[in-house]
Amino acid sequence: MERAFGYSQMRFNYIIDYANSIAVSAVQMEAVWQNRKNFRDDIDLEKWLKGQAEDIERKVSELSTYLRPLDAFYDKQEE
């Protein structure tokens, strides 16, 4: 697999997948919030939204690990 500047195509695939997943989750949250008055009373929207927010936070954290170039790239540059 070709690598350059501490990145590879696979790494960019992960970045794109995480970013898309975050966007989809945010749109779902907003849609539920917009329609909050249409849900039955037995559905705990606050709990669901909190879970979604935690999931997005986890995805952002994981995405940030892929955004940084591989340390091995910088190690080679210092030699």
Tab-separated table of N, CA and C in Angstrom:
chain	number	residue	atom	x	y	z
A	1	MET	N	0.837	-1.170	0.000
A	1	MET	CA	0.000	0.000	0.000
A	1	MET	C	0.888	1.242	0.000
A	2	GLU	N	0.565	2.137	-0.875
A	2	GLU	CA	1.347	3.367	-0.994
A	2	GLU	C	1.080	4.285	0.195
A	3	ARG	N	2.164	4.885	0.696
A	3	ARG	CA	2.060	5.836	1.799
A	3	ARG	C	2.842	7.082	1.448
A	4	ALA	N	2.341	8.211	1.907
A	4	ALA	CA	3.054	9.468	1.718
A	4	ALA	C	2.627	10.441	2.811
A	5	PHE	N	3.581	11.148	3.342
A	5	PHE	CA	3.330	12.189	4.339
A	5	PHE	C	2.651	11.663	5.596
A	6	GLY	N	2.858	10.388	5.889
A	6	GLY	CA	2.273	9.796	7.084
A	6	GLY	C	0.846	9.308	6.898
A	7	TYR	N	0.370	9.291	5.667
A	7	TYR	CA	-0.997	8.848	5.369
A	7	TYR	C	-0.983	7.739	4.319
A	8	SER	N	-2.090	7.032	4.235
A	8	SER	CA	-2.301	6.028	3.195
A	8	SER	C	-3.761	6.127	2.763
A	9	GLN	N	-4.104	5.472	1.679
A	9	GLN	CA	-5.495	5.476	1.225
A	9	GLN	C	-6.403	4.868	2.281
A	10	MET	N	-5.937	3.812	2.945
A	10	MET	CA	-6.743	3.178	3.977
A	10	MET	C	-7.013	4.163	5.123
A	11	ARG	N	-6.009	4.931	5.476
A	11	ARG	CA	-6.173	5.919	6.548
A	11	ARG	C	-7.231	6.963	6.150
A	12	PHE	N	-7.172	7.430	4.903
A	12	PHE	CA	-8.180	8.386	4.441
A	12	PHE	C	-9.562	7.746	4.371
A	13	ASN	N	-9.643	6.464	4.056
A	13	ASN	CA	-10.932	5.774	4.066
A	13	ASN	C	-11.545	5.807	5.466
A	14	TYR	N	-10.711	5.569	6.495
A	14	TYR	CA	-11.195	5.639	7.874
A	14	TYR	C	-11.658	7.059	8.211
A	15	ILE	N	-10.889	8.052	7.818
A	15	ILE	CA	-11.244	9.445	8.090
A	15	ILE	C	-12.601	9.771	7.474
A	16	ILE	N	-12.790	9.399	6.233
A	16	ILE	CA	-14.047	9.673	5.530
A	16	ILE	C	-15.205	8.911	6.173
A	17	ASP	N	-14.986	7.651	6.515
A	17	ASP	CA	-16.045	6.852	7.139
A	17	ASP	C	-16.485	7.446	8.475
A	18	TYR	N	-15.521	7.823	9.312
A	18	TYR	CA	-15.870	8.421	10.603
A	18	TYR	C	-16.588	9.748	10.407
A	19	ALA	N	-16.086	10.589	9.512
A	19	ALA	CA	-16.712	11.893	9.274
A	19	ALA	C	-18.141	11.725	8.764
A	20	ASN	N	-18.358	10.801	7.853
A	20	ASN	CA	-19.710	10.547	7.335
A	20	ASN	C	-20.629	10.021	8.427
A	21	SER	N	-20.117	9.139	9.254
A	21	SER	CA	-20.910	8.578	10.339
A	21	SER	C	-21.303	9.664	11.343
A	22	ILE	N	-20.382	10.570	11.634
A	22	ILE	CA	-20.677	11.688	12.537
A	22	ILE	C	-21.762	12.567	11.934
A	23	ALA	N	-21.647	12.853	10.647
A	23	ALA	CA	-22.647	13.696	9.976
A	23	ALA	C	-24.022	13.045	10.000
A	24	VAL	N	-24.096	11.753	9.732
A	24	VAL	CA	-25.379	11.043	9.740
A	24	VAL	C	-25.991	11.080	11.139
A	25	SER	N	-25.190	10.835	12.152
A	25	SER	CA	-25.700	10.865	13.530
A	25	SER	C	-26.218	12.250	13.897
A	26	ALA	N	-25.511	13.283	13.485
A	26	ALA	CA	-25.949	14.651	13.785
A	26	ALA	C	-27.273	14.968	13.091
A	27	VAL	N	-27.422	14.535	11.850
A	27	VAL	CA	-28.673	14.764	11.117
A	27	VAL	C	-29.821	14.004	11.783
A	28	GLN	N	-29.560	12.782	12.233
A	28	GLN	CA	-30.589	12.010	12.926
A	28	GLN	C	-31.010	12.697	14.216
A	29	MET	N	-30.030	13.199	14.962
A	29	MET	CA	-30.347	13.913	16.204
A	29	MET	C	-31.234	15.123	15.916
A	30	GLU	N	-30.871	15.868	14.905
A	30	GLU	CA	-31.626	17.072	14.572
A	30	GLU	C	-33.035	16.729	14.107
A	31	ALA	N	-33.177	15.662	13.339
A	31	ALA	CA	-34.500	15.243	12.861
A	31	ALA	C	-35.388	14.822	14.034
A	32	VAL	N	-34.819	14.079	14.963
A	32	VAL	CA	-35.587	13.666	16.141
A	32	VAL	C	-35.970	14.893	16.958
A	33	TRP	N	-35.028	15.802	17.140
A	33	TRP	CA	-35.318	17.008	17.906
A	33	TRP	C	-36.430	17.825	17.240
A	34	GLN	N	-36.355	17.986	15.921
A	34	GLN	CA	-37.373	18.745	15.185
A	34	GLN	C	-38.766	18.117	15.333
A	35	ASN	N	-38.796	16.792	15.430
A	35	ASN	CA	-40.070	16.063	15.515
A	35	ASN	C	-40.381	15.580	16.925
A	36	ARG	N	-39.764	16.161	17.909
A	36	ARG	CA	-39.872	15.698	19.300
A	36	ARG	C	-41.315	15.660	19.817
A	37	LYS	N	-42.167	16.499	19.321
A	37	LYS	CA	-43.559	16.543	19.792
A	37	LYS	C	-44.402	15.428	19.183
A	38	ASN	N	-43.880	14.752	18.172
A	38	ASN	CA	-44.622	13.687	17.501
A	38	ASN	C	-44.348	12.298	18.071
A	39	PHE	N	-43.422	12.181	19.030
A	39	PHE	CA	-43.078	10.883	19.602
A	39	PHE	C	-44.015	10.548	20.751
A	40	ARG	N	-44.204	9.269	20.948
A	40	ARG	CA	-45.030	8.808	22.066
A	40	ARG	C	-44.347	9.167	23.392
A	41	ASP	N	-45.134	9.269	24.419
A	41	ASP	CA	-44.613	9.629	25.739
A	41	ASP	C	-43.698	8.565	26.338
A	42	ASP	N	-43.884	7.310	25.922
A	42	ASP	CA	-43.066	6.247	26.507
A	42	ASP	C	-41.661	6.166	25.900
A	43	ILE	N	-41.362	7.011	24.932
A	43	ILE	CA	-40.025	7.047	24.336
A	43	ILE	C	-39.242	8.161	25.010
A	44	ASP	N	-38.116	7.810	25.599
A	44	ASP	CA	-37.291	8.780	26.323
A	44	ASP	C	-36.305	9.427	25.344
A	45	LEU	N	-36.749	10.516	24.739
A	45	LEU	CA	-35.917	11.197	23.740
A	45	LEU	C	-34.665	11.804	24.363
A	46	GLU	N	-34.779	12.287	25.580
A	46	GLU	CA	-33.615	12.874	26.243
A	46	GLU	C	-32.508	11.831	26.408
A	47	LYS	N	-32.891	10.637	26.800
A	47	LYS	CA	-31.919	9.546	26.951
A	47	LYS	C	-31.316	9.174	25.596
A	48	TRP	N	-32.161	9.103	24.576
A	48	TRP	CA	-31.676	8.754	23.237
A	48	TRP	C	-30.709	9.815	22.717
A	49	LEU	N	-31.080	11.097	22.878
A	49	LEU	CA	-30.206	12.182	22.422
A	49	LEU	C	-28.881	12.172	23.171
A	50	LYS	N	-28.928	11.897	24.459
A	50	LYS	CA	-27.695	11.813	25.245
A	50	LYS	C	-26.809	10.683	24.728
A	51	GLY	N	-27.415	9.542	24.432
A	51	GLY	CA	-26.653	8.407	23.889
A	51	GLY	C	-26.032	8.740	22.539
A	52	GLN	N	-26.806	9.429	21.698
A	52	GLN	CA	-26.286	9.844	20.391
A	52	GLN	C	-25.109	10.810	20.554
A	53	ALA	N	-25.245	11.770	21.471
A	53	ALA	CA	-24.170	12.735	21.705
A	53	ALA	C	-22.909	12.025	22.185
A	54	GLU	N	-23.068	11.052	23.071
A	54	GLU	CA	-21.910	10.285	23.556
A	54	GLU	C	-21.276	9.491	22.418
A	55	ASP	N	-22.114	8.940	21.552
A	55	ASP	CA	-21.608	8.192	20.404
A	55	ASP	C	-20.824	9.108	19.461
A	56	ILE	N	-21.331	10.305	19.232
A	56	ILE	CA	-20.621	11.261	18.378
A	56	ILE	C	-19.289	11.653	19.017
A	57	GLU	N	-19.287	11.875	20.317
A	57	GLU	CA	-18.037	12.208	21.010
A	57	GLU	C	-17.009	11.096	20.851
A	58	ARG	N	-17.463	9.845	20.956
A	58	ARG	CA	-16.549	8.704	20.782
A	58	ARG	C	-15.995	8.676	19.363
A	59	LYS	N	-16.875	8.900	18.386
A	59	LYS	CA	-16.445	8.891	16.986
A	59	LYS	C	-15.465	10.025	16.692
A	60	VAL	N	-15.705	11.190	17.273
A	60	VAL	CA	-14.794	12.326	17.084
A	60	VAL	C	-13.421	11.997	17.661
A	61	SER	N	-13.419	11.371	18.819
A	61	SER	CA	-12.152	10.982	19.443
A	61	SER	C	-11.400	9.982	18.564
A	62	GLU	N	-12.118	9.003	18.043
A	62	GLU	CA	-11.488	8.015	17.173
A	62	GLU	C	-11.038	8.654	15.858
A	63	LEU	N	-11.849	9.558	15.318
A	63	LEU	CA	-11.469	10.258	14.095
A	63	LEU	C	-10.177	11.042	14.290
A	64	SER	N	-10.042	11.681	15.433
A	64	SER	CA	-8.850	12.499	15.673
A	64	SER	C	-7.569	11.673	15.636
A	65	THR	N	-7.661	10.389	15.990
A	65	THR	CA	-6.455	9.551	15.938
A	65	THR	C	-6.022	9.286	14.495
A	66	TYR	N	-6.987	9.257	13.578
A	66	TYR	CA	-6.657	9.027	12.173
A	66	TYR	C	-6.242	10.311	11.459
A	67	LEU	N	-6.643	11.458	11.990
A	67	LEU	CA	-6.291	12.720	11.355
A	67	LEU	C	-4.809	13.047	11.494
A	68	ARG	N	-4.199	12.580	12.568
A	68	ARG	CA	-2.773	12.823	12.766
A	68	ARG	C	-1.962	11.887	11.872
A	69	PRO	N	-0.963	12.401	11.192
A	69	PRO	CA	-0.107	11.512	10.389
A	69	PRO	C	0.572	10.476	11.283
A	70	LEU	N	0.923	9.378	10.687
A	70	LEU	CA	1.615	8.333	11.435
A	70	LEU	C	2.923	8.875	11.995
A	71	ASP	N	3.209	8.552	13.244
A	71	ASP	CA	4.440	9.017	13.880
A	71	ASP	C	5.666	8.529	13.137
A	72	ALA	N	5.576	7.368	12.512
A	72	ALA	CA	6.719	6.820	11.779
A	72	ALA	C	7.162	7.781	10.683
A	73	PHE	N	6.243	8.522	10.095
A	73	PHE	CA	6.589	9.496	9.055
A	73	PHE	C	7.483	10.575	9.639
A	74	TYR	N	7.137	11.080	10.813
A	74	TYR	CA	7.939	12.116	11.426
A	74	TYR	C	9.275	11.600	11.911
A	75	ASP	N	9.283	10.361	12.384
A	75	ASP	CA	10.551	9.766	12.817
A	75	ASP	C	11.539	9.690	11.663
A	76	LYS	N	11.077	9.342	10.459
A	76	LYS	CA	11.943	9.274	9.295
A	76	LYS	C	12.441	10.654	8.891
A	77	GLN	N	11.602	11.668	9.048
A	77	GLN	CA	11.972	13.028	8.660
A	77	GLN	C	13.103	13.559	9.544
A	78	GLU	N	13.158	13.142	10.802
A	78	GLU	CA	14.160	13.633	11.740
A	78	GLU	C	15.527	13.010	11.505
A	79	GLU	N	15.583	11.886	10.814
A	79	GLU	CA	16.863	11.187	10.586
A	79	GLU	C	17.738	11.896	9.606
